[in-house]
Amino acid sequence: MTGHSHHGWPDGNEPSPPSTAPSGIDQKRHRKTPSLDDHKCYSFITKGRAASGPGGPVKRKSELGFERESPTAECLAALLTLSYEPMLVWRLDGPIEFWNAGAERLYGFVQEEAVRRTSHVLLQTEFPIDFSDLRSQLRDRRNWLGELHHTCKDGSKVVVESRMQLFSDSLVLEANRDITKRIEIEAALRESEQRLRWIGSVVEFSDDAIVSKNLDGIISSWNRGAERLFNYTAEEAIGQPITIIIPQDRLDEERLILARLRQGERIDHFETVRQRKHGSLVNVSLTVSPVKNVEGKIVGASKVARDITEQKRNQEHIGVLAREAEHRSKNLLSNVQAIVNLSQSDTPERLKRVIGGRIQAMSNVHSLFVESRRIGAELSAIATQELAPYLDEHDARVRMEGPKALLEPDAAQAVAVVLHELATNASKYGALSGAKGQVKLTWSRAEDGQLTLRWTELGGPSVKVPERQGFGSRLIERTISQLGGKARFDWPSEGLVCEIALQA
């Protein structure tokens, strides 16, 4: 041994690393397996330094503790070269000098494309800290551990857990582990956990009662909506049978629900009655869904119960209003039919006016119903509406007296028709046909609810008992009799007197 190269070997040439490749490596890689020797990095592992001794220059151990002649060093070099994990060696201020098979597999760059390139430029590395800070940490601590984001040859992104070791000659060994899938799984788990927390918050603070139970009917969860609806706290309800909220006469419902759940059926908007803690009943709409485990086996059920008491009350109210509207419509049509049948005139035009006026009187009173929300109409408002054409600012021609009297719709409608007939007759033949005539309208109500209405005409043409009953009096009598009331007419010479009595 006469001399040493700068790599520490007598002939100045580094030995080639093992040339055999495992059967799993393709032919191209088998031919061009990247080696530390090819890139002059084998010395990084096995570099020895000459030293003088009694027998002349001797080999020192390598920095990793192996001698050049040791087969262990060659095995180590082969392991680094063929390792499945990406490994590369680069100068602290220079290019890549070693690129193994694992790096080829992960990044897609073969050794010829990678060697002599700057690693963070080739891989478009995204560092968690400034690169200058990373280099400083390597110089100070000799190693660095962290996550790096790399871009592969095909443009895909990978995240690696990187371990870097700095050696004395400014060579950096970088070993990377692909953790992209792990990162994606962790992100998916975080998203799933966030979604579960969101769903849990929705369930917990829902106005609806949301309850879960197993197939034996034992309660396993109980939200705040259930506490409000059924008055049991979660501590009181969980672990108890669901039958604590089912009335005795509806226990069969639960058996049927459980049977359908075992078949995988979902029950939507089932309206029923449930029982609160202290025994009161509540109308609810149930939606029941089967709950499956990870194997797809049905293990329980979730129930959503919505309080529909107000909805039921509204439905009943709508039903009452519908029946009332039907009754009033029939009554209105009956009155119209009576008006048409009893109306007479000497010409078609006058007949139309007569019928139109009477129907208008009925229409007017309906506008008063709207103001009272269909409860009825105030008698004074009806009288004012029908006698409006004859009222003046001094109330000289028409005087009205009486207490407040709210008439039910049927009675209000009848009184409107009656007052229209009396006012029309008075304007044609009675007190309102002349300038000095007057009408006095009074009413009173007895304790039993009977209404007495009195129409008195004064100062008009002299009147006498008619030889035959006219249309107006027949219409009034028929209209009032339909309500179980009575109408009476007197014809003193001073003017007509009409008295009406009915329950209103």
Coordinates of C-alpha atoms in Angstrom, one line a residue:
M1 CA 0.0 0.0 0.0
T2 CA 2.0 2.9 -1.3
G3 CA -0.6 5.7 -1.1
H4 CA -4.2 6.9 -0.6
S5 CA -6.6 8.8 -2.7
H6 CA -8.5 11.8 -1.3
H7 CA -11.3 9.2 -0.6
G8 CA -8.9 7.2 1.5
W9 CA -8.4 4.2 -0.7
P10 CA -4.9 3.0 -1.9
D11 CA -5.7 3.1 -5.6
G12 CA -7.9 6.1 -5.5
N13 CA -10.9 4.2 -6.8
E14 CA -14.0 3.4 -4.7
P15 CA -15.3 -0.2 -5.0
S16 CA -18.6 -0.6 -6.7
P17 CA -21.6 -1.4 -4.5
P18 CA -23.3 -4.8 -4.9
S19 CA -24.8 -5.0 -8.4
T20 CA -27.6 -7.5 -7.7
A21 CA -31.1 -6.2 -7.3
P22 CA -34.1 -7.9 -5.7
S23 CA -36.6 -9.5 -8.0
G24 CA -39.2 -6.8 -7.3
I25 CA -37.1 -4.1 -9.1
D26 CA -37.8 -3.6 -12.8
Q27 CA -35.1 -4.2 -15.4
K28 CA -34.4 -0.5 -15.9
R29 CA -33.7 0.0 -12.3
H30 CA -31.8 -3.2 -12.2
R31 CA -29.5 -1.9 -14.9
K32 CA -29.1 1.6 -13.3
T33 CA -29.5 1.0 -9.6
P34 CA -28.4 4.2 -8.0
S35 CA -25.4 3.7 -5.8
L36 CA -23.4 5.7 -3.5
D37 CA -20.3 4.8 -5.5
D38 CA -21.8 6.1 -8.8
H39 CA -22.3 9.5 -7.1
K40 CA -19.1 9.5 -5.1
C41 CA -21.1 9.3 -1.9
Y42 CA -20.1 5.8 -0.9
S43 CA -17.2 7.5 0.9
F44 CA -19.9 9.3 3.0
I45 CA -20.5 6.0 4.6
T46 CA -17.2 4.2 4.5
K47 CA -14.6 7.0 4.1
G48 CA -11.4 6.2 6.0
R49 CA -8.5 8.5 6.7
A50 CA -4.8 7.6 6.7
A51 CA -2.9 7.6 9.9
S52 CA 0.7 6.8 10.7
G53 CA 1.6 3.8 12.8
P54 CA 4.5 1.6 13.5
G55 CA 3.9 -0.3 10.3
G56 CA 3.1 2.7 8.2
P57 CA -0.2 4.2 7.1
V58 CA -3.2 2.3 8.5
K59 CA -6.9 2.6 7.9
R60 CA -9.1 4.4 10.4
K61 CA -12.6 3.4 11.0
S62 CA -15.2 5.3 8.9
E63 CA -17.3 7.9 10.6
L64 CA -20.1 5.4 10.8
G65 CA -17.8 2.9 12.5
F66 CA -17.1 0.6 9.6
E67 CA -13.8 -0.2 7.9
R68 CA -13.6 -0.2 4.1
E69 CA -12.9 -3.9 4.0
S70 CA -15.9 -4.7 6.2
P71 CA -18.7 -6.4 4.3
T72 CA -21.1 -4.7 6.7
A73 CA -20.3 -1.3 5.1
E74 CA -21.2 -2.7 1.7
C75 CA -24.4 -4.2 3.0
L76 CA -25.3 -0.8 4.5
A77 CA -24.6 0.9 1.2
A78 CA -26.9 -1.5 -0.6
L79 CA -29.6 -1.1 2.0
L80 CA -29.5 2.7 1.6
T81 CA -29.6 2.3 -2.2
L82 CA -32.5 -0.1 -2.4
S83 CA -34.5 1.1 0.7
Y84 CA -38.2 1.5 0.1
E85 CA -38.1 4.7 2.0
P86 CA -36.9 7.7 -0.1
M87 CA -33.3 8.7 0.7
L88 CA -31.1 11.3 -0.8
V89 CA -27.8 12.9 0.0
W90 CA -27.0 16.5 -0.8
R91 CA -24.5 19.1 0.0
L92 CA -25.4 21.7 2.6
D93 CA -24.8 24.4 0.0
G94 CA -24.8 22.2 -3.1
P95 CA -26.7 19.7 -5.2
I96 CA -28.0 16.2 -4.8
E97 CA -25.2 13.6 -4.8
F98 CA -27.2 10.4 -4.0
W99 CA -30.8 9.4 -5.0
N100 CA -32.1 5.9 -4.1
A101 CA -34.7 3.6 -5.5
G102 CA -37.2 4.7 -2.8
A103 CA -36.9 8.3 -4.0
E104 CA -37.5 7.2 -7.6
R105 CA -40.7 5.4 -6.5
L106 CA -42.1 8.3 -4.5
Y107 CA -41.1 11.3 -6.6
G108 CA -41.0 9.8 -10.2
F109 CA -37.5 11.3 -11.0
V110 CA -34.8 8.7 -11.9
Q111 CA -31.3 9.2 -10.6
E112 CA -30.1 10.9 -13.8
E113 CA -32.8 13.6 -13.4
A114 CA -32.2 14.1 -9.7
V115 CA -28.4 14.1 -9.2
R116 CA -26.7 17.4 -9.5
R117 CA -30.0 19.2 -9.0
T118 CA -30.8 21.2 -5.9
S119 CA -33.3 19.1 -3.9
H120 CA -35.7 21.9 -2.8
V121 CA -35.8 23.2 -6.4
L122 CA -36.4 19.8 -7.9
L123 CA -39.1 18.9 -5.5
Q124 CA -40.5 22.4 -5.0
T125 CA -40.1 21.9 -1.3
E126 CA -42.4 23.8 1.1
F127 CA -40.5 24.1 4.4
P128 CA -42.2 24.7 7.7
I129 CA -39.4 27.2 8.5
D130 CA -37.1 29.4 6.4
F131 CA -34.5 27.3 4.6
S132 CA -31.8 29.5 6.2
D133 CA -33.1 28.6 9.6
L134 CA -33.1 24.9 8.7
R135 CA -29.5 25.0 7.6
S136 CA -28.5 26.8 10.8
Q137 CA -30.3 24.1 12.9
L138 CA -28.4 21.4 11.0
R139 CA -25.1 23.1 11.6
D140 CA -25.9 23.6 15.3
R141 CA -27.6 20.3 16.1
R142 CA -26.4 18.1 13.3
N143 CA -29.9 16.9 12.7
W144 CA -33.4 18.0 11.9
L145 CA -36.9 16.4 12.0
G146 CA -40.1 17.8 10.5
E147 CA -42.7 17.7 7.8
L148 CA -42.0 18.8 4.2
H149 CA -44.4 19.2 1.3
H150 CA -43.0 18.0 -2.1
T151 CA -44.2 18.1 -5.7
C152 CA -43.6 14.9 -7.7
K153 CA -42.7 14.7 -11.3
D154 CA -46.3 14.2 -12.3
G155 CA -47.4 17.3 -10.4
S156 CA -49.0 15.4 -7.5
K157 CA -48.3 16.6 -4.0
V158 CA -46.9 14.5 -1.2
V159 CA -46.2 15.2 2.5
V160 CA -43.2 13.5 4.1
E161 CA -41.8 13.1 7.5
S162 CA -38.2 14.1 6.9
R163 CA -35.2 13.2 9.0
M164 CA -31.9 14.9 8.1
Q165 CA -28.4 14.2 9.5
L166 CA -25.4 16.4 8.8
F167 CA -22.0 14.9 8.6
S168 CA -18.7 16.6 9.0
D169 CA -18.0 17.2 5.3
S170 CA -21.3 19.1 4.9
L171 CA -23.1 16.1 3.5
V172 CA -26.7 15.8 4.5
L173 CA -28.4 12.4 4.6
E174 CA -32.2 13.0 4.1
A175 CA -34.6 10.1 4.8
N176 CA -38.2 10.7 4.0
R177 CA -41.3 8.8 4.9
D178 CA -44.5 9.4 2.9
I179 CA -47.3 10.4 5.3
T180 CA -49.6 11.8 2.7
K181 CA -52.3 9.2 3.3
R182 CA -51.9 9.6 7.1
I183 CA -52.4 13.3 6.8
E184 CA -55.5 12.8 4.6
I185 CA -56.9 10.3 7.0
E186 CA -56.2 12.6 9.9
A187 CA -57.9 15.5 8.1
A188 CA -60.9 13.3 7.3
L189 CA -61.1 12.2 10.9
R190 CA -61.0 15.9 12.0
E191 CA -63.7 16.7 9.5
S192 CA -65.7 13.8 10.7
E193 CA -65.3 14.7 14.3
Q194 CA -66.3 18.3 13.5
R195 CA -69.3 17.1 11.6
L196 CA -70.2 14.8 14.5
R197 CA -69.8 17.7 17.0
W198 CA -72.0 19.8 14.7
I199 CA -74.7 17.1 14.5
G200 CA -74.4 16.6 18.2
S201 CA -75.0 20.3 18.8
V202 CA -78.0 20.3 16.5
V203 CA -79.4 17.2 18.2
E204 CA -78.8 18.6 21.7
F205 CA -80.3 22.0 21.1
S206 CA -83.1 21.0 18.8
D207 CA -86.6 22.0 19.8
D208 CA -87.8 18.5 18.8
A209 CA -87.4 15.6 21.2
I210 CA -84.6 13.3 19.8
V211 CA -84.2 10.0 21.6
S212 CA -82.3 6.8 20.8
K213 CA -83.0 3.3 22.1
N214 CA -81.9 -0.2 21.6
L215 CA -84.0 -3.0 20.1
D216 CA -85.2 -3.9 23.6
G217 CA -86.7 -0.4 23.9
I218 CA -84.2 0.9 26.5
I219 CA -83.4 4.6 26.2
S220 CA -79.7 5.3 25.4
S221 CA -79.8 9.0 24.7
W222 CA -82.2 11.9 25.5
N223 CA -81.7 15.5 24.3
R224 CA -82.9 18.8 25.8
G225 CA -85.9 18.9 23.5
A226 CA -87.0 15.6 25.1
E227 CA -86.5 17.0 28.6
R228 CA -88.7 20.0 27.7
L229 CA -91.4 17.9 26.0
F230 CA -91.7 15.0 28.4
N231 CA -90.4 16.6 31.6
Y232 CA -87.9 13.8 32.4
T233 CA -84.2 14.8 32.7
A234 CA -81.6 12.8 30.8
E235 CA -80.4 11.2 34.0
E236 CA -84.0 10.1 34.8
A237 CA -84.7 8.8 31.3
I238 CA -81.5 7.0 30.1
G239 CA -81.6 3.4 31.0
Q240 CA -85.4 3.3 31.3
P241 CA -87.8 1.6 28.9
I242 CA -89.3 3.9 26.3
T243 CA -92.7 2.9 27.6
I244 CA -92.3 5.5 30.4
I245 CA -93.7 8.0 27.9
I246 CA -96.3 5.8 26.2
P247 CA -99.9 5.7 27.6
Q248 CA -101.1 2.3 28.6
D249 CA -103.7 2.2 25.8
R250 CA -101.0 2.7 23.2
L251 CA -98.4 0.2 24.2
D252 CA -99.2 -1.9 21.2
E253 CA -97.8 0.9 19.0
E254 CA -94.4 0.4 20.4
R255 CA -94.4 -3.4 19.7
L256 CA -95.4 -2.7 16.1
I257 CA -92.8 0.0 15.8
L258 CA -90.0 -2.3 17.0
A259 CA -91.2 -5.1 14.7
R260 CA -91.0 -2.8 11.7
L261 CA -87.6 -1.5 12.8
R262 CA -86.2 -5.0 12.9
Q263 CA -87.2 -5.3 9.2
G264 CA -85.2 -2.2 8.4
E265 CA -88.3 0.0 7.9
R266 CA -88.4 3.8 8.6
I267 CA -91.5 5.3 10.1
D268 CA -92.4 8.8 8.9
H269 CA -94.7 11.4 10.6
F270 CA -96.7 8.9 12.7
E271 CA -99.2 11.0 14.6
T272 CA -99.9 9.7 18.1
V273 CA -100.2 10.6 21.8
R274 CA -97.5 10.4 24.4
Q275 CA -97.4 10.9 28.1
R276 CA -95.4 13.4 30.2
K277 CA -93.7 12.7 33.5
H278 CA -96.7 13.9 35.5
G279 CA -99.3 12.1 33.4
S280 CA -100.5 14.8 31.0
L281 CA -100.9 13.8 27.4
V282 CA -99.3 15.5 24.4
N283 CA -100.0 15.1 20.7
V284 CA -96.8 14.3 18.8
S285 CA -95.6 13.4 15.3
L286 CA -93.0 10.6 15.4
T287 CA -90.3 9.8 12.9
V288 CA -88.4 6.6 13.7
S289 CA -85.3 5.4 11.9
P290 CA -83.3 2.2 12.4
V291 CA -79.7 2.6 13.6
K292 CA -77.1 0.2 12.2
N293 CA -73.6 -0.7 13.4
V294 CA -70.5 -0.9 11.2
E295 CA -71.4 -4.3 10.0
G296 CA -74.8 -3.0 8.8
K297 CA -76.7 -4.8 11.5
I298 CA -79.7 -3.0 13.1
V299 CA -79.0 -2.4 16.7
G300 CA -81.4 0.3 17.7
A301 CA -83.5 3.2 16.6
S302 CA -83.6 7.0 16.7
K303 CA -86.8 8.8 17.4
V304 CA -87.7 12.3 16.6
A305 CA -90.9 13.5 18.4
R306 CA -92.4 16.9 17.5
D307 CA -95.1 18.5 19.6
I308 CA -98.1 19.0 17.3
T309 CA -100.6 20.2 20.0
E310 CA -100.8 23.7 18.5
Q311 CA -101.1 22.1 15.0
K312 CA -103.9 19.9 16.1
R313 CA -105.6 22.9 17.8
N314 CA -105.3 24.9 14.5
Q315 CA -106.6 22.0 12.5
E316 CA -109.6 21.7 14.8
H317 CA -110.1 25.5 14.5
I318 CA -109.9 25.3 10.8
G319 CA -112.5 22.5 10.8
V320 CA -114.8 24.6 12.9
L321 CA -114.3 27.6 10.6
A322 CA -114.9 25.3 7.5
R323 CA -118.2 24.0 9.0
E324 CA -119.2 27.6 9.9
A325 CA -118.3 28.8 6.5
E326 CA -120.4 26.0 5.0
H327 CA -123.3 26.8 7.2
R328 CA -123.1 30.5 6.5
S329 CA -122.8 29.9 2.8
K330 CA -125.8 27.8 2.7
N331 CA -127.7 30.3 4.8
L332 CA -126.6 33.1 2.5
L333 CA -127.6 31.3 -0.6
S334 CA -130.9 30.4 1.1
N335 CA -131.5 34.1 1.8
V336 CA -130.6 35.1 -1.7
Q337 CA -132.9 32.4 -3.1
A338 CA -135.7 33.8 -0.9
I339 CA -135.0 37.3 -2.0
V340 CA -135.2 36.3 -5.7
N341 CA -138.3 34.2 -5.2
L342 CA -140.2 36.9 -3.3
S343 CA -139.0 39.9 -5.3
Q344 CA -141.6 41.5 -7.6
S345 CA -141.7 44.5 -9.8
D346 CA -143.6 45.8 -12.7
T347 CA -140.5 45.9 -15.0
P348 CA -137.4 43.8 -15.3
E349 CA -135.1 46.7 -14.7
R350 CA -136.9 47.6 -11.5
L351 CA -136.8 44.0 -10.4
K352 CA -133.0 43.9 -10.9
R353 CA -132.7 47.0 -8.8
V354 CA -134.8 45.6 -6.1
I355 CA -132.9 42.3 -5.9
G356 CA -129.5 44.1 -6.2
G357 CA -130.4 46.4 -3.3
R358 CA -131.3 43.5 -1.0
I359 CA -128.2 41.5 -1.9
Q360 CA -126.1 44.6 -1.4
A361 CA -127.5 44.9 2.2
M362 CA -126.3 41.4 2.8
S363 CA -122.9 42.2 1.3
N364 CA -122.6 45.3 3.5
V365 CA -123.0 43.4 6.7
H366 CA -120.3 40.9 5.6
S367 CA -117.8 43.7 5.5
L368 CA -118.5 44.2 9.2
F369 CA -117.8 40.5 9.9
V370 CA -114.3 40.9 8.5
E371 CA -113.7 43.7 11.1
S372 CA -114.8 41.5 13.9
R373 CA -112.9 38.4 12.6
R374 CA -116.2 36.7 11.8
I375 CA -117.5 36.9 15.3
G376 CA -120.5 39.0 14.3
A377 CA -121.5 42.7 13.9
E378 CA -122.5 45.4 16.2
L379 CA -126.2 46.4 15.8
S380 CA -125.6 50.1 15.8
A381 CA -123.0 49.6 12.9
I382 CA -125.5 47.6 10.9
A383 CA -128.2 50.3 11.4
T384 CA -125.9 53.1 10.6
Q385 CA -124.8 51.3 7.4
E386 CA -128.3 50.7 6.1
L387 CA -129.7 54.1 7.1
A388 CA -126.7 56.1 5.9
P389 CA -128.5 57.8 3.0
Y390 CA -131.1 59.3 5.4
L391 CA -128.8 60.4 8.2
D392 CA -127.9 64.1 8.5
E393 CA -125.5 65.8 10.9
H394 CA -128.3 66.6 13.3
D395 CA -129.9 63.2 13.2
A396 CA -133.2 65.0 12.7
R397 CA -134.8 62.5 10.4
V398 CA -133.5 59.2 11.8
R399 CA -132.9 58.6 15.5
M400 CA -131.3 55.5 16.9
E401 CA -131.2 54.4 20.5
G402 CA -130.1 51.2 22.2
P403 CA -127.3 49.5 24.1
K404 CA -124.3 47.8 22.5
A405 CA -125.4 44.6 21.0
L406 CA -123.1 42.3 19.1
L407 CA -125.2 40.1 16.8
E408 CA -124.1 36.7 15.6
P409 CA -123.5 36.5 11.9
D410 CA -126.9 34.9 11.0
A411 CA -128.8 37.4 13.2
A412 CA -126.8 40.3 11.9
Q413 CA -127.4 39.3 8.3
A414 CA -131.2 39.0 8.9
V415 CA -131.4 42.4 10.7
A416 CA -129.5 44.0 7.8
V417 CA -132.0 42.6 5.3
V418 CA -134.9 43.7 7.5
L419 CA -133.6 47.3 8.0
H420 CA -133.0 47.5 4.3
E421 CA -136.6 46.6 3.5
L422 CA -138.0 49.0 6.1
A423 CA -135.8 51.9 4.9
T424 CA -136.6 51.2 1.3
N425 CA -140.4 51.1 2.0
A426 CA -140.2 54.3 4.1
S427 CA -138.3 56.1 1.4
K428 CA -141.0 55.2 -1.2
Y429 CA -144.3 55.2 0.7
G430 CA -143.6 56.1 4.4
A431 CA -142.0 58.7 6.6
L432 CA -138.8 59.1 4.6
S433 CA -140.7 59.9 1.4
G434 CA -141.3 63.5 2.6
A435 CA -139.1 66.2 3.9
K436 CA -140.6 66.3 7.4
G437 CA -141.0 62.6 8.2
Q438 CA -138.9 60.8 10.8
V439 CA -137.9 57.3 11.8
K440 CA -137.1 56.2 15.3
L441 CA -135.2 52.9 15.7
T442 CA -134.8 51.5 19.2
W443 CA -133.6 48.2 20.5
S444 CA -133.1 46.4 23.8
R445 CA -131.9 43.1 25.1
A446 CA -133.4 41.0 27.8
E447 CA -131.5 38.9 30.3
D448 CA -132.2 35.8 28.4
G449 CA -130.5 37.2 25.3
Q450 CA -133.7 38.0 23.4
L451 CA -133.3 41.1 21.2
T452 CA -136.3 43.4 20.6
L453 CA -136.0 45.8 17.7
R454 CA -138.7 48.5 17.2
W455 CA -139.1 50.6 14.0
T456 CA -141.5 53.6 14.3
E457 CA -142.3 56.0 11.5
L458 CA -143.7 59.6 12.2
G459 CA -144.7 62.6 10.2
G460 CA -145.1 60.8 6.9
P461 CA -148.2 60.3 4.7
S462 CA -151.2 58.9 6.5
V463 CA -151.2 55.1 6.4
K464 CA -153.8 52.3 6.7
V465 CA -153.8 48.6 7.0
P466 CA -153.0 47.1 3.6
E467 CA -155.6 45.0 2.0
R468 CA -153.0 42.3 1.2
Q469 CA -149.6 41.5 2.5
G470 CA -146.8 43.0 0.5
F471 CA -143.6 41.5 -0.6
G472 CA -141.5 43.5 2.0
S473 CA -143.5 42.3 5.0
R474 CA -143.4 38.7 3.7
L475 CA -139.6 38.8 3.2
I476 CA -139.2 40.3 6.8
E477 CA -141.4 37.6 8.3
R478 CA -139.7 34.8 6.5
T479 CA -136.2 36.1 7.3
I480 CA -136.9 36.5 11.0
S481 CA -138.8 33.2 11.3
Q482 CA -135.8 31.3 10.0
L483 CA -134.0 32.3 13.2
G484 CA -137.0 31.4 15.4
G485 CA -138.1 35.0 15.8
K486 CA -141.3 36.9 15.2
A487 CA -142.1 40.1 13.3
R488 CA -145.2 42.2 14.0
F489 CA -146.6 45.1 12.0
D490 CA -149.0 47.9 13.1
W491 CA -150.4 50.6 10.8
P492 CA -151.6 53.5 12.9
S493 CA -152.4 56.6 10.9
E494 CA -149.2 58.3 12.1
G495 CA -147.0 55.7 10.4
L496 CA -145.8 52.1 10.3
V497 CA -144.7 50.4 13.5
C498 CA -142.7 47.1 13.1
E499 CA -141.5 45.2 16.1
I500 CA -139.1 42.3 15.8
A501 CA -138.1 39.8 18.5
L502 CA -135.4 37.1 18.1
Q503 CA -132.6 35.4 20.0
A504 CA -129.5 37.1 18.8

